[in-house]
Short mmCIF file of N, CA and C in Angstrom, two decimals:
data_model
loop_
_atom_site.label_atom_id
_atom_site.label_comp_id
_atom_site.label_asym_id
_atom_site.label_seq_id
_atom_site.Cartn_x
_atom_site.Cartn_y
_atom_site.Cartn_z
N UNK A 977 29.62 7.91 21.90
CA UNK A 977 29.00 7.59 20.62
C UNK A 977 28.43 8.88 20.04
N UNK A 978 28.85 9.28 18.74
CA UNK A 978 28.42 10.47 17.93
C UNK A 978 27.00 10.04 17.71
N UNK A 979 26.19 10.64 17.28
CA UNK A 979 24.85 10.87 16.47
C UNK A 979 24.71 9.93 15.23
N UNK A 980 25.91 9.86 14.25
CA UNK A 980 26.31 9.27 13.19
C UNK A 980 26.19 7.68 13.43
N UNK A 981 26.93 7.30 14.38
CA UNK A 981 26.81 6.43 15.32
C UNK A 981 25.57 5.76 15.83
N UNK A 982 24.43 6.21 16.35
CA UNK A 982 23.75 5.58 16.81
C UNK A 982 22.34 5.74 15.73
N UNK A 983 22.52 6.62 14.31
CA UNK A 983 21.99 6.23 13.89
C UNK A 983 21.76 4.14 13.46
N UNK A 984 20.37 4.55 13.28
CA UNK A 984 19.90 2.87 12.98
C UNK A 984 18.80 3.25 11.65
N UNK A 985 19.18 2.55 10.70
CA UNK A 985 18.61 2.12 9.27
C UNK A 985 17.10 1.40 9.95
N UNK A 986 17.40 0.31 10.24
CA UNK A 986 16.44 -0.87 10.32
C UNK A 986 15.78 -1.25 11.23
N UNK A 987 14.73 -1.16 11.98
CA UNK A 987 14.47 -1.31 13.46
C UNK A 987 13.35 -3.12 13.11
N UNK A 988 14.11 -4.18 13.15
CA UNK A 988 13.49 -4.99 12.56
C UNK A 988 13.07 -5.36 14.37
N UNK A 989 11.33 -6.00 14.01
CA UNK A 989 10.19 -6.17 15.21
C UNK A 989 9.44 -7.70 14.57
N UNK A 990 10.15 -8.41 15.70
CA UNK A 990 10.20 -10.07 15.18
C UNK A 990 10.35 -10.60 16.50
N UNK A 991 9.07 -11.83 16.82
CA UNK A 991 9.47 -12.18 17.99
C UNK A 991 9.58 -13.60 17.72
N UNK A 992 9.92 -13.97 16.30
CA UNK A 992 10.89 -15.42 16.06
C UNK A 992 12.00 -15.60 16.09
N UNK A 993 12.85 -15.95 17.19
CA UNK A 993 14.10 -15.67 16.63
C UNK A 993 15.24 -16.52 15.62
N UNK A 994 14.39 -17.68 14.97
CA UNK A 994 14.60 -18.12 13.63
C UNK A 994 14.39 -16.98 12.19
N UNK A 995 13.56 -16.50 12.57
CA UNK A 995 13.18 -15.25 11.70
C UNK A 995 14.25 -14.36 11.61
N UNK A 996 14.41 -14.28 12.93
CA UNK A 996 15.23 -12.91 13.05
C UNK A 996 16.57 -12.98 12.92
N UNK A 997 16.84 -14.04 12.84
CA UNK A 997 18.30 -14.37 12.48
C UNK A 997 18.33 -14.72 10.97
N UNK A 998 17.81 -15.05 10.49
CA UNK A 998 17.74 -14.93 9.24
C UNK A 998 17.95 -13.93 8.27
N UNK A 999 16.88 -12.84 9.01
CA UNK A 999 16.78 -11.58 8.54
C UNK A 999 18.47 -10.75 8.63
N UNK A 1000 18.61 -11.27 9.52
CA UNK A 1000 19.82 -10.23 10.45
C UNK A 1000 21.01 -10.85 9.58
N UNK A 1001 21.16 -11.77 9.20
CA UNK A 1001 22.26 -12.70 8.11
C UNK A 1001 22.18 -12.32 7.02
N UNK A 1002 20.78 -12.23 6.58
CA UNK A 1002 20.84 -11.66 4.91
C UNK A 1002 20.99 -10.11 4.71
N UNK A 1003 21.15 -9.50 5.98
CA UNK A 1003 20.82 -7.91 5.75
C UNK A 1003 22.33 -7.81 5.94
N UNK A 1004 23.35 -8.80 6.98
CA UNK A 1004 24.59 -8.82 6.73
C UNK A 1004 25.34 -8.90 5.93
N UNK A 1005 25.38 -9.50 5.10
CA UNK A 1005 25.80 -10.46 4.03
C UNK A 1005 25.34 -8.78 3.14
N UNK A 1006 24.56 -8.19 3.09
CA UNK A 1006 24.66 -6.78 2.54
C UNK A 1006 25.12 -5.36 2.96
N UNK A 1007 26.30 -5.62 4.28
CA UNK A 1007 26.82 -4.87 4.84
C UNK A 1007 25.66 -3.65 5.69
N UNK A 1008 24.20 -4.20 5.84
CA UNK A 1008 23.45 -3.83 6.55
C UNK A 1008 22.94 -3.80 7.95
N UNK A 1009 23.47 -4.48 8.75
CA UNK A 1009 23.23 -5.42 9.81
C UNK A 1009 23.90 -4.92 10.90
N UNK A 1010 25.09 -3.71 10.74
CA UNK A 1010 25.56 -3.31 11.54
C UNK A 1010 24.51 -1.26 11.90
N UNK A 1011 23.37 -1.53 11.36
CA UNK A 1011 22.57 -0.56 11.36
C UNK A 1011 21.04 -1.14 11.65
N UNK A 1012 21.39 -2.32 12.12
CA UNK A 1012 20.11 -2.68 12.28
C UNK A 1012 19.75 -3.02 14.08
N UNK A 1013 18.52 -2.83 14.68
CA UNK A 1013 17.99 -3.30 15.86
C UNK A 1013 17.07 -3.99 15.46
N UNK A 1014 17.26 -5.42 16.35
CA UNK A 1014 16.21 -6.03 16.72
C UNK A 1014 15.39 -6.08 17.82
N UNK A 1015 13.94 -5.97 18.13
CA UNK A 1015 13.48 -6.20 18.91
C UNK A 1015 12.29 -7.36 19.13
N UNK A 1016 11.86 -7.66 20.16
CA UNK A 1016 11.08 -9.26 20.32
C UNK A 1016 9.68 -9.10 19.92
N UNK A 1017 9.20 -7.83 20.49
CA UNK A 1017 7.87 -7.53 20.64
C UNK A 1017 7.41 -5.68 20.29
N UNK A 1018 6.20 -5.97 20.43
CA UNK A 1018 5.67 -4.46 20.04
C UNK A 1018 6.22 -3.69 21.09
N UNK A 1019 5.69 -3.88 22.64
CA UNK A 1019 5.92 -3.06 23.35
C UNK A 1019 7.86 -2.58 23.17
N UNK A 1020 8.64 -3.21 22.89
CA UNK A 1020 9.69 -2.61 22.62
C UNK A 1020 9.81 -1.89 21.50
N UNK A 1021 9.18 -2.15 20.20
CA UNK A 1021 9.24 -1.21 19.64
C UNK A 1021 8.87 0.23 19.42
N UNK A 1022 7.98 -0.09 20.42
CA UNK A 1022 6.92 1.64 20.49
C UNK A 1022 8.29 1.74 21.43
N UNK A 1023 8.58 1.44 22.27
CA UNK A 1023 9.33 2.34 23.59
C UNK A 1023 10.72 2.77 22.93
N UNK A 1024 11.38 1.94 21.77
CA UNK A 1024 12.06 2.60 21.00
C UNK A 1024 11.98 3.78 20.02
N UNK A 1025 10.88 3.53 19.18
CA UNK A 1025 10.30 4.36 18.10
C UNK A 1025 10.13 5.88 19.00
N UNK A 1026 9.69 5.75 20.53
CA UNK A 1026 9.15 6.97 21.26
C UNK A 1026 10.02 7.25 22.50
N UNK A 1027 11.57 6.62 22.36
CA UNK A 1027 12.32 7.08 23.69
C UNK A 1027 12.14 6.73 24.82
N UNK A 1028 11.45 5.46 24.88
CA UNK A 1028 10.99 5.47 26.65
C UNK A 1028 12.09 4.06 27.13
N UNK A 1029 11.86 4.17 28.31
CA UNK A 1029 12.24 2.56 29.04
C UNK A 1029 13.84 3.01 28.59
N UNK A 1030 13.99 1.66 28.24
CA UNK A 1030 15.50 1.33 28.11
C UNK A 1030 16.19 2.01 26.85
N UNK A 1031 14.88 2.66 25.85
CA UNK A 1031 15.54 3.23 24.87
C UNK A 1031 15.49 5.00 24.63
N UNK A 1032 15.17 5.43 26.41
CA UNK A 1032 14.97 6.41 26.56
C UNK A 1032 16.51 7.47 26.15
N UNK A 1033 15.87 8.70 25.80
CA UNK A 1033 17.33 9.81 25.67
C UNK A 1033 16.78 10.18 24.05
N UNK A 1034 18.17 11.25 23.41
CA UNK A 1034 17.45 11.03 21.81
C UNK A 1034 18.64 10.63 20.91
N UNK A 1035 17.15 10.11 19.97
CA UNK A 1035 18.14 9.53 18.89
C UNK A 1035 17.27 9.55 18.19
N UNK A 1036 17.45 9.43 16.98
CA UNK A 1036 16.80 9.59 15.28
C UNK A 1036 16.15 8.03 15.18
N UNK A 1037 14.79 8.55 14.03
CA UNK A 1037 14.07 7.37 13.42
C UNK A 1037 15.16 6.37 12.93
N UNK A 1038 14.74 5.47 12.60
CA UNK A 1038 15.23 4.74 12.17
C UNK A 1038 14.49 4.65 10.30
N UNK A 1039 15.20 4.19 8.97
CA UNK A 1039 14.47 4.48 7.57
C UNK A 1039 13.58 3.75 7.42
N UNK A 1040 13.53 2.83 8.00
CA UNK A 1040 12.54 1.62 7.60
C UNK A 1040 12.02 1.21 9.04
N UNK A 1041 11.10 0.29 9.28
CA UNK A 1041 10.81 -0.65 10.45
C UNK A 1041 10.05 -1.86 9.53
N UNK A 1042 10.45 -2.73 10.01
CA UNK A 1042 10.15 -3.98 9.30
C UNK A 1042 9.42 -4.50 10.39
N UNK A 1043 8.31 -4.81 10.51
CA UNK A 1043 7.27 -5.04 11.55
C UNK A 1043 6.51 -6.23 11.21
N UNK A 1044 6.81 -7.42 12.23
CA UNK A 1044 5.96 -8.67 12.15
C UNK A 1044 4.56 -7.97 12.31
N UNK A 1045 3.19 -9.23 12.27
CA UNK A 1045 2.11 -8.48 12.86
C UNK A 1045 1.97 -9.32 14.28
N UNK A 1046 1.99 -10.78 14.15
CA UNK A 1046 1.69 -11.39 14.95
C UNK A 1046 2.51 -11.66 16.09
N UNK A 1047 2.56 -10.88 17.59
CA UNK A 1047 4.16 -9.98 18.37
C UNK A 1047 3.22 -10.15 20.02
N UNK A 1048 4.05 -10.99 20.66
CA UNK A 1048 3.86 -10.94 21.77
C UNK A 1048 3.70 -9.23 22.29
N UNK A 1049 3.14 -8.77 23.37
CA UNK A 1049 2.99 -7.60 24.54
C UNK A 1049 1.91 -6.95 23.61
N UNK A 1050 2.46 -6.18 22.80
CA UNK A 1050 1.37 -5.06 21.46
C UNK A 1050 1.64 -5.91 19.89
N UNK A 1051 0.65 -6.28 19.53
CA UNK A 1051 0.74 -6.71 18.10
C UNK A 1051 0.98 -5.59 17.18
N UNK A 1052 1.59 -6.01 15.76
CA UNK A 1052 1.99 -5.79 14.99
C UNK A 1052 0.44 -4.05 14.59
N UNK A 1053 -0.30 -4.48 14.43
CA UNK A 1053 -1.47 -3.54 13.72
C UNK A 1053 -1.65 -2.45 14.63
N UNK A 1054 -1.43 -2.70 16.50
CA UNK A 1054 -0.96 -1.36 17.34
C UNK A 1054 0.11 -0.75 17.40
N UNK A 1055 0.79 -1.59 16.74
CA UNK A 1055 2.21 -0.55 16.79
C UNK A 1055 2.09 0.31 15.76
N UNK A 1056 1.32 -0.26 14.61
CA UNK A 1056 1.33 0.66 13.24
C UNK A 1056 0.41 1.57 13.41
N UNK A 1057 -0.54 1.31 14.46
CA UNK A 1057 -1.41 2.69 14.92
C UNK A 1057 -0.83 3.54 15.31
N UNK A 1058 0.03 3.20 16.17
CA UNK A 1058 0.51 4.25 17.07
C UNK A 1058 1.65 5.02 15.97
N UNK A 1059 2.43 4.40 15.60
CA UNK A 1059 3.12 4.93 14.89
C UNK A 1059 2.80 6.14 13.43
N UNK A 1060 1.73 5.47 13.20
CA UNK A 1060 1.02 6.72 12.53
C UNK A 1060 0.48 7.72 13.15
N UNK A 1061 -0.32 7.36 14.50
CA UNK A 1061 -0.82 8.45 15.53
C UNK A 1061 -0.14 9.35 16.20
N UNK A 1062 1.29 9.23 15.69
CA UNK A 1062 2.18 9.97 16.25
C UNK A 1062 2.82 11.05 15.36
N UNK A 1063 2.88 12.39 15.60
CA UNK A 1063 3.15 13.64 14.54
C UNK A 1063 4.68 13.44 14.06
N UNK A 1064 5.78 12.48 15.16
CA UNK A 1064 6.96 12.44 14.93
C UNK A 1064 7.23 10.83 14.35
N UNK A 1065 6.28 10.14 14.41
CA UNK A 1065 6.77 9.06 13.43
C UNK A 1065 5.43 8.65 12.62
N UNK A 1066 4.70 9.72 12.12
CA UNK A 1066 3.64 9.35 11.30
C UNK A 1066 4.46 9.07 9.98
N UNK A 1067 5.04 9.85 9.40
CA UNK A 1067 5.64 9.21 8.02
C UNK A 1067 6.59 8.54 8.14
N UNK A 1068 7.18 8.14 9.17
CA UNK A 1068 7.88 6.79 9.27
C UNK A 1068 7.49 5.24 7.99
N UNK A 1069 8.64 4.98 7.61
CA UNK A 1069 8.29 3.91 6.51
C UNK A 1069 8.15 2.53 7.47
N UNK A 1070 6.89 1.90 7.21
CA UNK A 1070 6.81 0.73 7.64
C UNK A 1070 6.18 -0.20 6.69
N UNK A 1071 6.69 -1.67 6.64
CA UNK A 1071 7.13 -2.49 6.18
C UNK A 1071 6.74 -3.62 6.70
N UNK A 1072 5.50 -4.08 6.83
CA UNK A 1072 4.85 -5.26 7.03
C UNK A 1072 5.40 -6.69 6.64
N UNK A 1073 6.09 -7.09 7.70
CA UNK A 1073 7.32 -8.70 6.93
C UNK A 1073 6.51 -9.58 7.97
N UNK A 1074 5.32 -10.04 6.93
CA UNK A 1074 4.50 -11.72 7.91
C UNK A 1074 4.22 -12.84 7.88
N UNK A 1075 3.99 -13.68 8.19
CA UNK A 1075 3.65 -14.79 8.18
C UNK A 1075 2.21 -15.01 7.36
N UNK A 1076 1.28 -13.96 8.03
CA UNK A 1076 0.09 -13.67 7.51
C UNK A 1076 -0.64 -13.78 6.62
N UNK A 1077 -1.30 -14.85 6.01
CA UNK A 1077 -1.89 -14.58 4.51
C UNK A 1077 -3.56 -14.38 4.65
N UNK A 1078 -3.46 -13.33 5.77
CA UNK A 1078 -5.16 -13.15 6.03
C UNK A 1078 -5.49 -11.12 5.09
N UNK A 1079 -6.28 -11.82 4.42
CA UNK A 1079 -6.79 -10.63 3.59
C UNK A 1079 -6.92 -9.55 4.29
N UNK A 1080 -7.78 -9.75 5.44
CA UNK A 1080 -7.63 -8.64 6.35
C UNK A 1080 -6.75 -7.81 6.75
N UNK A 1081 -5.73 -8.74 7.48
CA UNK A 1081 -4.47 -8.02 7.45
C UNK A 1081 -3.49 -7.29 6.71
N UNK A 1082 -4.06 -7.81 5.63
CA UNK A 1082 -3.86 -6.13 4.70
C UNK A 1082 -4.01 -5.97 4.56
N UNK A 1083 -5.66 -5.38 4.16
CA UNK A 1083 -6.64 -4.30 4.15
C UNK A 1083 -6.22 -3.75 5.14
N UNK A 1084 -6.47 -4.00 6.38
CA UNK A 1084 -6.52 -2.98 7.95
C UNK A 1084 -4.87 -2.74 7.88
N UNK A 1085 -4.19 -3.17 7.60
CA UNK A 1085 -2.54 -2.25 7.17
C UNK A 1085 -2.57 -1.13 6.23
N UNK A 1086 -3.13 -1.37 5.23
CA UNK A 1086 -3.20 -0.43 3.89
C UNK A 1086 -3.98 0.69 4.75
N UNK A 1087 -4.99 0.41 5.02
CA UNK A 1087 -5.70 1.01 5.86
C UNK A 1087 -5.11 2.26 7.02
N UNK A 1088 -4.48 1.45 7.52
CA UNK A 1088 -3.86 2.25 8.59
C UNK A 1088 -2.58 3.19 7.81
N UNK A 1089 -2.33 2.71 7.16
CA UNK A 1089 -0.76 3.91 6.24
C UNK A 1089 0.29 2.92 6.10
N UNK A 1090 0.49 1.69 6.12
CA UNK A 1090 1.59 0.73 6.26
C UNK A 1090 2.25 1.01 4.70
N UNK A 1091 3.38 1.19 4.47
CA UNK A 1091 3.92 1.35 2.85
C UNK A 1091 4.20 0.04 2.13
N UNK A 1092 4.16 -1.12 2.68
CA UNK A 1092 4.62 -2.21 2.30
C UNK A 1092 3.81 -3.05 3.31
N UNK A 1093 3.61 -4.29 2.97
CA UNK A 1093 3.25 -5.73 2.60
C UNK A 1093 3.20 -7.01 2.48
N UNK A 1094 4.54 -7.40 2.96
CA UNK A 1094 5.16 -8.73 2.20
C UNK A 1094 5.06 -9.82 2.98
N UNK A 1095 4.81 -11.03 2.36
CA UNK A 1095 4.26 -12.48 3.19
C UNK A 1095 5.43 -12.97 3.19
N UNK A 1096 6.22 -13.77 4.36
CA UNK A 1096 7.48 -13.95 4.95
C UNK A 1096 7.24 -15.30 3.90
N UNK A 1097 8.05 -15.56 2.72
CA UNK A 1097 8.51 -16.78 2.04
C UNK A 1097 8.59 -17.78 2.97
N UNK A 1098 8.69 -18.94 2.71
CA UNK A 1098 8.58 -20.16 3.38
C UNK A 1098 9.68 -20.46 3.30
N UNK A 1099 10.47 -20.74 1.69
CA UNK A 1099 12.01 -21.32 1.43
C UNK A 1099 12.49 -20.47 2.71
N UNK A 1100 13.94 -20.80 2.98
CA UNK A 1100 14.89 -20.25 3.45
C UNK A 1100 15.73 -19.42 2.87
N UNK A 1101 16.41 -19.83 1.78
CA UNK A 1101 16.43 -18.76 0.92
C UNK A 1101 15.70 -17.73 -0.14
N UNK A 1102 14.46 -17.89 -0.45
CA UNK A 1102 13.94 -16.78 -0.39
C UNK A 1102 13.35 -15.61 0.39
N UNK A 1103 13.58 -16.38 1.42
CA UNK A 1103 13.19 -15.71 2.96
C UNK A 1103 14.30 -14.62 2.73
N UNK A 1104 15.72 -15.09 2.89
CA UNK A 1104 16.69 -14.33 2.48
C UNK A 1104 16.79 -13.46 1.74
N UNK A 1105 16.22 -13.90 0.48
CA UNK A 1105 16.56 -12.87 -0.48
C UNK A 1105 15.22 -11.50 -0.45
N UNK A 1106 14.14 -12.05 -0.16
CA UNK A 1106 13.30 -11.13 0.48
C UNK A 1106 13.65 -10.06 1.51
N UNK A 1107 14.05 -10.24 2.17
CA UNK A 1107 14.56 -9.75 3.38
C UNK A 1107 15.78 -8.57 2.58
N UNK A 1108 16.75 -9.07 1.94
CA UNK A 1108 17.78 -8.45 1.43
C UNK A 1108 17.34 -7.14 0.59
N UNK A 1109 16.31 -7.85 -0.32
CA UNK A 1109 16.01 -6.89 -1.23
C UNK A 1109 15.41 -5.88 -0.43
N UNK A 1110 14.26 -6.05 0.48
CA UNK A 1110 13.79 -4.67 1.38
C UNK A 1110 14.91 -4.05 1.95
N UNK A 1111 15.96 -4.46 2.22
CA UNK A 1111 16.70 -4.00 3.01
C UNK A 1111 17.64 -2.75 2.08
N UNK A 1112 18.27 -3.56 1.46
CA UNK A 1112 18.43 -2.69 -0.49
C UNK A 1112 17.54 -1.54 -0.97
N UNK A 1113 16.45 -1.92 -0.70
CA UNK A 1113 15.54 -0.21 -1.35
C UNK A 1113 15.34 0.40 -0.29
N UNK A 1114 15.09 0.28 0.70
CA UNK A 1114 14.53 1.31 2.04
C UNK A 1114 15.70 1.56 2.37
N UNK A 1115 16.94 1.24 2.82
CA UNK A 1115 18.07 2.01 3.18
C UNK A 1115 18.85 2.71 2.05
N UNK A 1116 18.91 2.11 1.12
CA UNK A 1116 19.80 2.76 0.02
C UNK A 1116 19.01 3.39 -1.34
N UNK A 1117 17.91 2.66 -1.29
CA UNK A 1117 17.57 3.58 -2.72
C UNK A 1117 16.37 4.47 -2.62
N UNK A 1118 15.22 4.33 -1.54
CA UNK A 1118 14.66 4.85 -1.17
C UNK A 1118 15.08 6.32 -0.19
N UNK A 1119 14.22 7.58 -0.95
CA UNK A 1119 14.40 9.09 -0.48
C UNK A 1119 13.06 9.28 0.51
N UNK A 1120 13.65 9.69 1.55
CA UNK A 1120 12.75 10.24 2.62
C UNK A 1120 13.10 11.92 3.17
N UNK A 1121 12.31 12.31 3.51
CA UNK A 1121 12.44 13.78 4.00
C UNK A 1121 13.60 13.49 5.03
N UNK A 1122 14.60 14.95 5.39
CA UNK A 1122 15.43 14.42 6.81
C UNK A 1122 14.81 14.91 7.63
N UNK A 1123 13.75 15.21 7.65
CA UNK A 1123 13.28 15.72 9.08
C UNK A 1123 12.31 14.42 9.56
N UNK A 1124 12.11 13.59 8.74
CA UNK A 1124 11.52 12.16 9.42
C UNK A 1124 12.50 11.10 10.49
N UNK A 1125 13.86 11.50 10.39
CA UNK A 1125 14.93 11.00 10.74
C UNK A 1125 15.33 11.50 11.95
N UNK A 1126 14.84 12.76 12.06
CA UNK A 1126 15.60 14.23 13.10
C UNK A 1126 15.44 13.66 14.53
N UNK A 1127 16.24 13.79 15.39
CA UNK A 1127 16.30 13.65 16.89
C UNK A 1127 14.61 14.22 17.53
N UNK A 1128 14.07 13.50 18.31
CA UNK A 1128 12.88 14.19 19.40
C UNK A 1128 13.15 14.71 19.87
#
């Protein structure tokens, strides 16, 4: 596998997997989905985001992370710590996709550097089309530095 190759767009962090199939259908259905990882919980996403465990070796950020908050092992608001606390994925784009309609939780996101926001729709298809549209500006229309992307 080239570099080209194992790039990943989308590192979606969902431990519904009604959610996550959802997500993963509508980001298909936009020829997105074959750039996307899913994972269940926080602790997999830090160990991805930072090379360890099973996602040890290198490989590039991923453009977006679409991050539940509420995540079995590390919740959603430590991963976004860490991920900012970190010099190689502090400007990492993250993308708050929750269930959540607690004020707090987005204050203490905004707070922490989170770029996005969004309360997981209830419909099914707007769930969809939610999902699609993030998927649409953070991979394709949205400009990021390439050195946010660059191998560890």
């Amino acid at each position: 596998m080239n570099m080209t190759d194992s790039v990943v767009d989308i590192l979606l962090v969902e431990d519904n997997p009604n959610d996550a199939e959802l997500a993963l259908r509508a980001l298909k259905k936009h020829n997105l989905a074959n750039r996307v990882i899913w994972v269940k919980d926080g602790e997999a996403a830090l160990d991805y985001l930072f090379h360890r465990g099973q996602y040890a070796g290198p490989n590039g950020l991923p453009r977006v992370v679409l991050l539940d908050l509420r995540l079995p092992k590390v919740d959603g608001i430590e991963v976004l710590t860490q991920i900012r606390a970190n010099a190689q994925t502090h400007d990492l784009p993250v993308v708050v996709l929750t269930s959540s309609k607690e004020e707090r939780d987005l204050v203490s996101t905004y707070k922490l550097g989170v770029n996005s926001f969004v309360a997981k729709p209830v419909a099914f298809d707007e769930f969809a089309r939610v999902v699609a549209d993030l998927g649409m500006y953070w991979v394709l229309i949205n400009r990021v530095p390439p050195d946010i992307r660059s191998p560890s």
